[in-house]
mmCIF file of C-alpha atoms in Angstrom:
data_model
loop_
_atom_site.group_PDB
_atom_site.id
_atom_site.type_symbol
_atom_site.label_atom_id
_atom_site.label_comp_id
_atom_site.label_asym_id
_atom_site.label_seq_id
_atom_site.Cartn_x
_atom_site.Cartn_y
_atom_site.Cartn_z
ATOM 1 C CA UNK A 1 0.002 -0.081 -0.048
ATOM 2 C CA UNK A 2 0.924 3.229 -1.367
ATOM 3 C CA UNK A 3 1.952 6.267 1.237
ATOM 4 C CA UNK A 4 -1.074 8.901 1.344
ATOM 5 C CA UNK A 5 1.037 11.832 0.772
ATOM 6 C CA UNK A 6 -1.743 14.231 2.339
ATOM 7 C CA UNK A 7 -0.901 13.039 5.458
ATOM 8 C CA UNK A 8 2.743 13.143 5.989
ATOM 9 C CA UNK A 9 4.563 16.840 7.107
ATOM 10 C CA UNK A 10 5.592 18.570 4.247
ATOM 11 C CA UNK A 11 8.946 19.923 5.603
ATOM 12 C CA UNK A 12 10.921 17.170 7.009
ATOM 13 C CA UNK A 13 13.897 17.827 9.370
ATOM 14 C CA UNK A 14 17.071 16.211 7.475
ATOM 15 C CA UNK A 15 20.071 15.342 10.333
ATOM 16 C CA UNK A 16 23.039 15.296 8.032
ATOM 17 C CA UNK A 17 24.230 18.917 8.003
ATOM 18 C CA UNK A 18 23.827 19.657 12.247
ATOM 19 C CA UNK A 19 25.351 22.290 14.033
ATOM 20 C CA UNK A 20 28.838 20.991 15.679
ATOM 21 C CA UNK A 21 31.016 22.035 18.670
ATOM 22 C CA UNK A 22 34.619 20.800 18.734
ATOM 23 C CA UNK A 23 33.800 17.847 16.301
ATOM 24 C CA UNK A 24 30.884 16.630 17.936
ATOM 25 C CA UNK A 25 26.363 17.232 17.373
ATOM 26 C CA UNK A 26 25.808 20.729 19.532
ATOM 27 C CA UNK A 27 23.064 18.301 20.853
ATOM 28 C CA UNK A 28 21.424 21.313 23.014
ATOM 29 C CA UNK A 29 21.128 23.705 19.839
ATOM 30 C CA UNK A 30 20.042 20.896 17.639
ATOM 31 C CA UNK A 31 17.047 20.128 20.162
ATOM 32 C CA UNK A 32 16.195 23.762 20.420
ATOM 33 C CA UNK A 33 15.679 23.636 16.479
ATOM 34 C CA UNK A 34 13.805 20.555 16.723
ATOM 35 C CA UNK A 35 11.440 22.166 19.604
ATOM 36 C CA UNK A 36 10.585 24.803 17.173
ATOM 37 C CA UNK A 37 10.153 22.541 14.731
ATOM 38 C CA UNK A 38 7.451 20.337 16.715
ATOM 39 C CA UNK A 39 5.828 23.137 18.194
ATOM 40 C CA UNK A 40 4.870 24.316 14.322
ATOM 41 C CA UNK A 41 3.457 20.601 13.922
ATOM 42 C CA UNK A 42 6.077 19.598 11.855
ATOM 43 C CA UNK A 43 7.352 15.588 13.137
ATOM 44 C CA UNK A 44 9.849 14.025 10.131
ATOM 45 C CA UNK A 45 13.658 13.236 11.142
ATOM 46 C CA UNK A 46 15.618 11.489 8.081
ATOM 47 C CA UNK A 47 19.348 10.152 9.234
ATOM 48 C CA UNK A 48 20.923 7.787 7.778
ATOM 49 C CA UNK A 49 23.806 5.113 8.861
ATOM 50 C CA UNK A 50 26.745 6.964 7.184
ATOM 51 C CA UNK A 51 25.713 11.014 8.553
ATOM 52 C CA UNK A 52 27.999 12.693 10.871
ATOM 53 C CA UNK A 53 30.254 9.141 10.460
ATOM 54 C CA UNK A 54 27.381 7.164 12.217
ATOM 55 C CA UNK A 55 26.631 10.213 15.052
ATOM 56 C CA UNK A 56 24.081 11.157 13.576
ATOM 57 C CA UNK A 57 21.697 7.962 14.193
ATOM 58 C CA UNK A 58 23.034 8.304 18.048
ATOM 59 C CA UNK A 59 22.003 11.551 18.224
ATOM 60 C CA UNK A 60 18.602 10.533 17.520
ATOM 61 C CA UNK A 61 18.333 8.868 20.778
ATOM 62 C CA UNK A 62 19.698 12.121 22.345
ATOM 63 C CA UNK A 63 17.243 14.479 20.547
ATOM 64 C CA UNK A 64 13.987 12.412 20.264
ATOM 65 C CA UNK A 65 13.593 9.180 22.155
ATOM 66 C CA UNK A 66 14.679 10.916 25.361
ATOM 67 C CA UNK A 67 12.355 14.060 24.923
ATOM 68 C CA UNK A 68 9.490 13.114 23.369
ATOM 69 C CA UNK A 69 6.561 10.555 23.115
ATOM 70 C CA UNK A 70 7.601 8.012 20.356
ATOM 71 C CA UNK A 71 4.088 8.360 18.675
ATOM 72 C CA UNK A 72 4.915 12.319 17.981
ATOM 73 C CA UNK A 73 7.830 11.826 15.635
ATOM 74 C CA UNK A 74 8.590 9.296 12.597
ATOM 75 C CA UNK A 75 12.437 8.283 12.143
ATOM 76 C CA UNK A 76 13.723 7.679 8.317
ATOM 77 C CA UNK A 77 16.624 6.128 8.244
ATOM 78 C CA UNK A 78 18.764 4.174 5.346
ATOM 79 C CA UNK A 79 20.623 0.771 4.384
ATOM 80 C CA UNK A 80 23.953 1.934 2.761
ATOM 81 C CA UNK A 81 25.227 -1.167 -0.026
ATOM 82 C CA UNK A 82 29.222 -0.561 0.168
ATOM 83 C CA UNK A 83 28.586 -1.987 4.280
ATOM 84 C CA UNK A 84 27.612 -5.238 2.866
ATOM 85 C CA UNK A 85 29.725 -7.581 2.331
ATOM 86 C CA UNK A 86 27.424 -10.701 3.196
ATOM 87 C CA UNK A 87 23.769 -11.341 3.578
ATOM 88 C CA UNK A 88 24.361 -11.693 7.058
ATOM 89 C CA UNK A 89 25.603 -7.875 7.027
ATOM 90 C CA UNK A 90 22.012 -6.833 6.281
ATOM 91 C CA UNK A 91 20.943 -8.003 9.641
ATOM 92 C CA UNK A 92 24.110 -6.437 11.801
ATOM 93 C CA UNK A 93 23.727 -3.189 10.629
ATOM 94 C CA UNK A 94 20.038 -3.182 11.144
ATOM 95 C CA UNK A 95 20.254 -4.064 14.802
ATOM 96 C CA UNK A 96 22.843 -1.772 15.348
ATOM 97 C CA UNK A 97 20.772 1.031 13.947
ATOM 98 C CA UNK A 98 18.233 0.216 15.907
ATOM 99 C CA UNK A 99 20.818 0.369 19.367
ATOM 100 C CA UNK A 100 22.001 3.376 18.025
ATOM 101 C CA UNK A 101 18.670 4.988 17.828
ATOM 102 C CA UNK A 102 16.963 3.612 20.676
ATOM 103 C CA UNK A 103 13.919 2.588 18.526
ATOM 104 C CA UNK A 104 12.262 -0.649 18.456
ATOM 105 C CA UNK A 105 11.045 0.252 14.265
ATOM 106 C CA UNK A 106 11.418 2.771 11.834
ATOM 107 C CA UNK A 107 9.133 4.586 11.087
ATOM 108 C CA UNK A 108 10.483 4.880 7.082
ATOM 109 C CA UNK A 109 13.087 2.639 6.189
ATOM 110 C CA UNK A 110 15.311 2.749 2.893
ATOM 111 C CA UNK A 111 18.431 1.627 0.571
ATOM 112 C CA UNK A 112 20.765 3.918 0.202
ATOM 113 C CA UNK A 113 21.337 5.870 -2.863
ATOM 114 C CA UNK A 114 20.589 3.829 -5.814
ATOM 115 C CA UNK A 115 22.421 3.792 -8.865
ATOM 116 C CA UNK A 116 23.733 2.715 -12.189
ATOM 117 C CA UNK A 117 26.186 0.499 -11.433
ATOM 118 C CA UNK A 118 27.813 -1.019 -7.607
ATOM 119 C CA UNK A 119 24.776 -0.117 -5.408
ATOM 120 C CA UNK A 120 22.045 -1.443 -7.265
ATOM 121 C CA UNK A 121 23.892 -4.343 -7.801
ATOM 122 C CA UNK A 122 24.542 -5.013 -4.515
ATOM 123 C CA UNK A 123 21.374 -4.616 -3.415
ATOM 124 C CA UNK A 124 19.765 -7.414 -5.899
ATOM 125 C CA UNK A 125 22.678 -9.163 -4.855
ATOM 126 C CA UNK A 126 22.090 -9.309 -1.666
ATOM 127 C CA UNK A 127 18.439 -9.955 -2.169
ATOM 128 C CA UNK A 128 17.824 -6.416 0.484
ATOM 129 C CA UNK A 129 14.497 -5.251 -1.294
ATOM 130 C CA UNK A 130 12.829 -8.915 0.024
ATOM 131 C CA UNK A 131 15.110 -7.979 3.040
ATOM 132 C CA UNK A 132 13.057 -5.239 3.904
ATOM 133 C CA UNK A 133 9.652 -6.430 2.926
ATOM 134 C CA UNK A 134 10.504 -8.888 5.646
ATOM 135 C CA UNK A 135 11.245 -6.451 8.269
ATOM 136 C CA UNK A 136 8.224 -4.672 7.563
ATOM 137 C CA UNK A 137 6.496 -8.168 8.716
ATOM 138 C CA UNK A 138 8.546 -8.471 11.498
ATOM 139 C CA UNK A 139 6.699 -4.601 12.308
ATOM 140 C CA UNK A 140 10.930 -3.124 12.307
ATOM 141 C CA UNK A 141 9.714 -1.153 9.519
ATOM 142 C CA UNK A 142 6.603 0.700 8.667
ATOM 143 C CA UNK A 143 7.186 1.991 5.136
ATOM 144 C CA UNK A 144 9.211 0.934 2.580
ATOM 145 C CA UNK A 145 11.411 2.530 -0.122
ATOM 146 C CA UNK A 146 14.536 4.008 -1.450
ATOM 147 C CA UNK A 147 16.628 6.761 -2.039
ATOM 148 C CA UNK A 148 17.700 7.729 -5.741
ATOM 149 C CA UNK A 149 20.900 9.109 -7.955
ATOM 150 C CA UNK A 150 20.769 7.041 -11.081
ATOM 151 C CA UNK A 151 19.682 7.156 -14.117
ATOM 152 C CA UNK A 152 15.644 7.615 -15.545
ATOM 153 C CA UNK A 153 15.816 4.098 -17.494
ATOM 154 C CA UNK A 154 17.351 2.436 -14.101
ATOM 155 C CA UNK A 155 14.706 4.603 -12.267
ATOM 156 C CA UNK A 156 11.092 2.871 -14.435
ATOM 157 C CA UNK A 157 13.678 -0.681 -14.351
ATOM 158 C CA UNK A 158 13.713 -1.042 -10.386
ATOM 159 C CA UNK A 159 10.036 0.610 -9.515
ATOM 160 C CA UNK A 160 8.662 -2.131 -12.429
ATOM 161 C CA UNK A 161 10.374 -4.615 -10.901
ATOM 162 C CA UNK A 162 9.888 -3.990 -7.718
ATOM 163 C CA UNK A 163 6.155 -2.726 -7.042
ATOM 164 C CA UNK A 164 6.319 -3.949 -3.620
ATOM 165 C CA UNK A 165 8.500 0.160 -3.282
ATOM 166 C CA UNK A 166 5.922 2.362 -1.052
ATOM 167 C CA UNK A 167 7.767 5.324 -1.839
ATOM 168 C CA UNK A 168 11.111 6.946 -3.281
ATOM 169 C CA UNK A 169 13.124 9.710 -2.204
ATOM 170 C CA UNK A 170 15.120 12.175 -5.238
ATOM 171 C CA UNK A 171 16.871 15.455 -6.086
ATOM 172 C CA UNK A 172 14.263 17.792 -7.058
ATOM 173 C CA UNK A 173 15.381 21.567 -7.902
ATOM 174 C CA UNK A 174 14.392 23.889 -10.121
ATOM 175 C CA UNK A 175 17.997 24.258 -10.885
ATOM 176 C CA UNK A 176 17.882 20.392 -11.975
ATOM 177 C CA UNK A 177 14.565 20.134 -13.444
ATOM 178 C CA UNK A 178 16.843 19.511 -16.856
ATOM 179 C CA UNK A 179 20.096 19.040 -15.537
ATOM 180 C CA UNK A 180 21.392 16.141 -17.781
ATOM 181 C CA UNK A 181 23.167 14.668 -14.863
ATOM 182 C CA UNK A 182 19.975 14.653 -12.249
ATOM 183 C CA UNK A 183 17.129 14.617 -14.479
ATOM 184 C CA UNK A 184 14.815 16.036 -11.608
ATOM 185 C CA UNK A 185 11.972 16.389 -14.596
ATOM 186 C CA UNK A 186 12.468 13.296 -16.018
ATOM 187 C CA UNK A 187 12.631 11.495 -12.539
ATOM 188 C CA UNK A 188 9.425 13.034 -11.342
ATOM 189 C CA UNK A 189 7.140 12.282 -14.129
ATOM 190 C CA UNK A 190 8.513 8.767 -13.765
ATOM 191 C CA UNK A 191 7.098 8.391 -10.409
ATOM 192 C CA UNK A 192 4.134 10.698 -10.996
ATOM 193 C CA UNK A 193 3.282 8.782 -13.814
ATOM 194 C CA UNK A 194 2.854 5.745 -11.814
ATOM 195 C CA UNK A 195 1.412 7.357 -8.261
ATOM 196 C CA UNK A 196 4.493 6.553 -6.240
ATOM 197 C CA UNK A 197 4.707 9.221 -3.517
ATOM 198 C CA UNK A 198 7.971 11.411 -3.718
ATOM 199 C CA UNK A 199 10.192 12.455 -0.674
ATOM 200 C CA UNK A 200 12.441 15.554 -1.647
ATOM 201 C CA UNK A 201 15.662 15.698 -1.084
ATOM 202 C CA UNK A 202 18.643 18.536 -1.986
ATOM 203 C CA UNK A 203 15.153 20.740 -2.626
ATOM 204 C CA UNK A 204 17.915 23.884 -2.459
ATOM 205 C CA UNK A 205 20.523 22.066 -4.254
ATOM 206 C CA UNK A 206 23.169 21.570 -1.152
ATOM 207 C CA UNK A 207 22.953 25.875 -0.615
ATOM 208 C CA UNK A 208 23.035 26.916 -4.149
ATOM 209 C CA UNK A 209 20.118 28.031 -4.653
ATOM 210 C CA UNK A 210 20.142 29.978 -0.905
ATOM 211 C CA UNK A 211 23.253 32.065 -2.905
ATOM 212 C CA UNK A 212 22.163 33.017 -6.286
ATOM 213 C CA UNK A 213 23.957 35.838 -8.233
ATOM 214 C CA UNK A 214 22.819 39.149 -7.270
ATOM 215 C CA UNK A 215 20.872 39.634 -10.302
ATOM 216 C CA UNK A 216 19.124 36.628 -9.995
ATOM 217 C CA UNK A 217 18.071 37.436 -6.090
ATOM 218 C CA UNK A 218 17.398 41.140 -7.683
ATOM 219 C CA UNK A 219 14.431 38.981 -9.508
ATOM 220 C CA UNK A 220 13.024 37.246 -6.751
ATOM 221 C CA UNK A 221 13.248 40.431 -4.431
ATOM 222 C CA UNK A 222 11.443 42.160 -6.903
ATOM 223 C CA UNK A 223 8.748 39.642 -7.333
ATOM 224 C CA UNK A 224 8.178 39.215 -3.529
ATOM 225 C CA UNK A 225 10.346 41.319 -1.172
ATOM 226 C CA UNK A 226 8.975 39.443 1.715
ATOM 227 C CA UNK A 227 10.230 36.009 0.789
ATOM 228 C CA UNK A 228 13.963 34.355 0.761
ATOM 229 C CA UNK A 229 16.156 33.360 -1.891
ATOM 230 C CA UNK A 230 15.531 30.317 -0.317
ATOM 231 C CA UNK A 231 12.468 29.992 -0.096
ATOM 232 C CA UNK A 232 11.653 30.045 -3.732
ATOM 233 C CA UNK A 233 13.513 26.677 -4.244
ATOM 234 C CA UNK A 234 11.434 25.050 -1.364
ATOM 235 C CA UNK A 235 7.936 26.518 -2.755
ATOM 236 C CA UNK A 236 8.743 25.314 -5.852
ATOM 237 C CA UNK A 237 8.888 21.967 -4.432
ATOM 238 C CA UNK A 238 5.628 21.518 -2.507
ATOM 239 C CA UNK A 239 3.862 23.246 -5.499
ATOM 240 C CA UNK A 240 4.346 19.921 -7.349
ATOM 241 C CA UNK A 241 1.807 16.867 -6.831
ATOM 242 C CA UNK A 242 3.002 13.301 -5.682
ATOM 243 C CA UNK A 243 5.222 15.603 -3.185
ATOM 244 C CA UNK A 244 5.234 14.042 0.434
ATOM 245 C CA UNK A 245 8.082 15.762 2.269
ATOM 246 C CA UNK A 246 10.555 18.173 1.326
ATOM 247 C CA UNK A 247 14.013 17.556 3.149
ATOM 248 C CA UNK A 248 15.855 20.251 4.748
ATOM 249 C CA UNK A 249 19.283 19.606 6.736
ATOM 250 C CA UNK A 250 18.759 22.521 8.553
ATOM 251 C CA UNK A 251 22.049 23.399 10.617
ATOM 252 C CA UNK A 252 20.974 26.877 11.836
ATOM 253 C CA UNK A 253 18.056 28.526 13.984
ATOM 254 C CA UNK A 254 17.840 30.648 11.236
ATOM 255 C CA UNK A 255 17.392 28.279 8.050
ATOM 256 C CA UNK A 256 14.491 26.517 10.667
ATOM 257 C CA UNK A 257 12.338 29.598 11.262
ATOM 258 C CA UNK A 258 12.717 30.450 7.248
ATOM 259 C CA UNK A 259 11.670 27.177 6.454
ATOM 260 C CA UNK A 260 8.693 27.020 9.168
ATOM 261 C CA UNK A 261 7.915 30.965 7.777
ATOM 262 C CA UNK A 262 6.859 28.799 4.299
ATOM 263 C CA UNK A 263 5.087 25.754 5.436
ATOM 264 C CA UNK A 264 2.945 26.705 8.501
ATOM 265 C CA UNK A 265 1.023 27.954 6.225
ATOM 266 C CA UNK A 266 2.133 27.313 2.346
ATOM 267 C CA UNK A 267 1.167 29.361 -0.554
ATOM 268 C CA UNK A 268 1.704 27.129 -4.362
ATOM 269 C CA UNK A 269 3.869 29.455 -6.448
ATOM 270 C CA UNK A 270 1.082 31.202 -8.102
ATOM 271 C CA UNK A 271 1.770 31.337 -12.586
ATOM 272 C CA UNK A 272 3.816 34.331 -12.606
ATOM 273 C CA UNK A 273 6.008 33.636 -9.539
ATOM 274 C CA UNK A 274 6.702 30.248 -11.761
ATOM 275 C CA UNK A 275 7.129 32.829 -14.716
ATOM 276 C CA UNK A 276 10.007 34.290 -12.304
ATOM 277 C CA UNK A 277 12.071 31.149 -11.467
ATOM 278 C CA UNK A 278 12.173 30.196 -14.891
ATOM 279 C CA UNK A 279 13.870 33.901 -16.172
ATOM 280 C CA UNK A 280 16.230 32.854 -12.794
ATOM 281 C CA UNK A 281 16.940 29.609 -14.462
ATOM 282 C CA UNK A 282 17.601 31.043 -18.104
ATOM 283 C CA UNK A 283 20.052 33.207 -16.432
ATOM 284 C CA UNK A 284 21.624 30.517 -14.784
ATOM 285 C CA UNK A 285 21.642 28.623 -18.331
ATOM 286 C CA UNK A 286 23.433 31.176 -19.814
ATOM 287 C CA UNK A 287 26.691 30.728 -18.662
ATOM 288 C CA UNK A 288 29.314 29.672 -21.417
ATOM 289 C CA UNK A 289 29.209 26.032 -22.148
ATOM 290 C CA UNK A 290 31.119 23.656 -24.192
ATOM 291 C CA UNK A 291 29.434 22.802 -27.480
ATOM 292 C CA UNK A 292 30.021 18.829 -27.560
ATOM 293 C CA UNK A 293 26.784 17.519 -29.449
ATOM 294 C CA UNK A 294 28.230 13.999 -28.179
ATOM 295 C CA UNK A 295 28.674 12.676 -31.654
ATOM 296 C CA UNK A 296 30.797 10.183 -29.819
ATOM 297 C CA UNK A 297 33.705 10.589 -33.191
ATOM 298 C CA UNK A 298 36.359 11.456 -30.645
ATOM 299 C CA UNK A 299 35.842 8.484 -28.226
ATOM 300 C CA UNK A 300 36.324 5.519 -30.676
ATOM 301 C CA UNK A 301 40.549 6.365 -31.440
ATOM 302 C CA UNK A 302 41.289 7.720 -28.099
ATOM 303 C CA UNK A 303 44.423 5.701 -26.932
ATOM 304 C CA UNK A 304 43.182 6.786 -23.189
ATOM 305 C CA UNK A 305 39.985 5.519 -23.070
ATOM 306 C CA UNK A 306 38.425 8.830 -22.514
ATOM 307 C CA UNK A 307 35.082 9.056 -22.532
ATOM 308 C CA UNK A 308 34.888 12.850 -23.711
ATOM 309 C CA UNK A 309 31.064 14.055 -24.132
ATOM 310 C CA UNK A 310 29.906 12.595 -20.960
ATOM 311 C CA UNK A 311 32.951 14.253 -19.124
ATOM 312 C CA UNK A 312 32.252 17.556 -20.992
ATOM 313 C CA UNK A 313 28.366 17.231 -19.705
ATOM 314 C CA UNK A 314 29.963 16.849 -15.968
ATOM 315 C CA UNK A 315 32.390 19.661 -16.906
ATOM 316 C CA UNK A 316 28.865 21.925 -18.302
ATOM 317 C CA UNK A 317 26.882 21.799 -15.035
ATOM 318 C CA UNK A 318 30.246 22.513 -12.838
ATOM 319 C CA UNK A 319 30.336 25.368 -15.040
ATOM 320 C CA UNK A 320 26.834 26.489 -14.787
ATOM 321 C CA UNK A 321 26.885 25.697 -10.407
ATOM 322 C CA UNK A 322 30.425 25.839 -9.575
ATOM 323 C CA UNK A 323 29.811 25.027 -5.717
ATOM 324 C CA UNK A 324 27.403 21.857 -6.572
ATOM 325 C CA UNK A 325 29.590 18.831 -5.726
ATOM 326 C CA UNK A 326 26.803 16.072 -7.742
ATOM 327 C CA UNK A 327 28.926 16.428 -11.077
ATOM 328 C CA UNK A 328 32.132 15.394 -9.248
ATOM 329 C CA UNK A 329 30.432 12.455 -8.100
ATOM 330 C CA UNK A 330 28.833 11.744 -10.959
ATOM 331 C CA UNK A 331 32.480 11.839 -12.800
ATOM 332 C CA UNK A 332 34.004 9.704 -9.865
ATOM 333 C CA UNK A 333 31.365 7.033 -11.133
ATOM 334 C CA UNK A 334 31.875 7.823 -14.642
ATOM 335 C CA UNK A 335 35.566 7.315 -14.920
ATOM 336 C CA UNK A 336 35.961 4.415 -12.565
ATOM 337 C CA UNK A 337 36.139 1.913 -15.497
ATOM 338 C CA UNK A 338 37.656 4.850 -18.330
ATOM 339 C CA UNK A 339 40.033 6.948 -18.417
ATOM 340 C CA UNK A 340 40.359 10.079 -16.553
ATOM 341 C CA UNK A 341 40.374 13.824 -17.928
ATOM 342 C CA UNK A 342 43.811 13.672 -16.555
ATOM 343 C CA UNK A 343 45.058 10.868 -18.523
ATOM 344 C CA UNK A 344 44.963 13.044 -21.796
ATOM 345 C CA UNK A 345 48.779 12.804 -23.698
ATOM 346 C CA UNK A 346 47.914 15.083 -25.779
ATOM 347 C CA UNK A 347 47.892 13.576 -29.282
ATOM 348 C CA UNK A 348 44.826 15.813 -30.539
ATOM 349 C CA UNK A 349 42.962 12.325 -32.287
ATOM 350 C CA UNK A 350 40.177 13.834 -30.827
ATOM 351 C CA UNK A 351 40.541 17.594 -32.096
ATOM 352 C CA UNK A 352 41.088 16.057 -35.346
ATOM 353 C CA UNK A 353 37.995 14.758 -35.803
ATOM 354 C CA UNK A 354 35.610 17.012 -33.839
ATOM 355 C CA UNK A 355 32.563 18.673 -35.938
ATOM 356 C CA UNK A 356 32.713 21.618 -33.664
ATOM 357 C CA UNK A 357 36.631 22.022 -33.672
ATOM 358 C CA UNK A 358 36.307 22.038 -30.517
ATOM 359 C CA UNK A 359 39.639 22.596 -27.987
ATOM 360 C CA UNK A 360 39.396 19.409 -26.442
ATOM 361 C CA UNK A 361 42.978 18.803 -24.868
ATOM 362 C CA UNK A 362 42.531 22.241 -23.310
ATOM 363 C CA UNK A 363 38.865 21.229 -22.014
ATOM 364 C CA UNK A 364 40.167 18.364 -20.444
ATOM 365 C CA UNK A 365 42.878 20.385 -18.514
ATOM 366 C CA UNK A 366 39.760 22.202 -16.964
ATOM 367 C CA UNK A 367 37.729 18.823 -16.383
ATOM 368 C CA UNK A 368 40.563 17.779 -14.384
ATOM 369 C CA UNK A 369 40.719 20.924 -12.131
ATOM 370 C CA UNK A 370 37.623 21.309 -11.558
ATOM 371 C CA UNK A 371 36.629 17.452 -11.557
ATOM 372 C CA UNK A 372 39.573 15.502 -10.245
ATOM 373 C CA UNK A 373 39.457 16.884 -6.521
#
C-alpha cells in the first residue's frame, strides 16, 4: 500500500548537516531547533547510517527518544550498500541502527543511494528488497522505499520490477529540472505517472539556490520582497503534485525559522512566480557551455579510453553551478571504468575528428582541475 502524501508533513528535518562543537553534534542547540520545528506541527526526521560518521543516528536517541513520546515523531534511516559484504551484514547493520537510535522500529526505511552500477547491483545481489519486506512484516519497518541518484532508465526498471516499493526519495529542485546528470524533471514524471509518492532531497541544491547571483536575487526580491531566496526553491517543490515530504538539512536556527515561515501556511507558486523562476533558471544557464553534440567521434580513437562527451556534460554542469559537488561525484563514477581527463596525452586525435572544432585537449585540462578534486 502506497503512502498517503496528504497526511505527511510538508517539511522534513534532515539530520545530515547538524551544527557541531569540537567535532561533535551540538545537542542542546539542535534540541532548540527541533522544539521549534515540532511545535509548528512537523515531525519527519531523516538520518542515515553514515551521516556525521554514524553519530547522526546516535543523536536520534539524545534528541528525540529521550525528549518526546514515540508517537509524536517519525524517523527515516537507510541501509548502505557499500557496507554490505555478505547476507549477514543486513541484519548486523539494521540491529546496530536500532541500538544507535534507541528505537524499536523505523517509520521509514530506505535502501540508500540507488544508482547505476555497484549500489543497485549489490542491493539485488543481497536480496535487500525482499529482506526489507520481511522487516516490514516483523513490524520493524512501517514504510519501505529507496533514495535514488541514478538514471531515468534505471528508475523505471527498479520501480517496475519492485512494485512493493512505497515511496522513492529523489533529488529535485528547479535548477536540476532539466539537468542531464540529475534529471529531476524526468525522475519526477516517472514517479508521478505511476502514482508513487516522493520524498524530496536537495530542494535548495546543497545551499546553492540560497546563494544565487545578485541579478538573480534581484529578480526574486522584486517579485516578493518579503520572501527569502531559499524559500522560492522550497515552494517550487511544495507546489508539485505527489510530493510527500521535502527534506531540509537545517543547520542553523535561521534556516529553521525561514522554512517554518514557508511551510506553516504554505502558499503554492502563482503562475507569475513560476515565470520568475523560469527567468532565474534562464540566467543561470546563460553561462558559456561547451558546444559538444555527443557525436562521439572523439571516443572511438582515443588511446586512453576517455569518454570525452560524458566528461564535458559533467563539466558543463560544474560551470553552471560551481559550488555543486554532484558533477564531481558523477565524474568519479563515470571514470571508474574509463580514462580520466588527466589521462589525456595530448595526441590530438580527438580534435582532428571533432565536427565542432572544440579545443578538447584544453577542455580536458579544465575538467581535470574542476572535477578531479
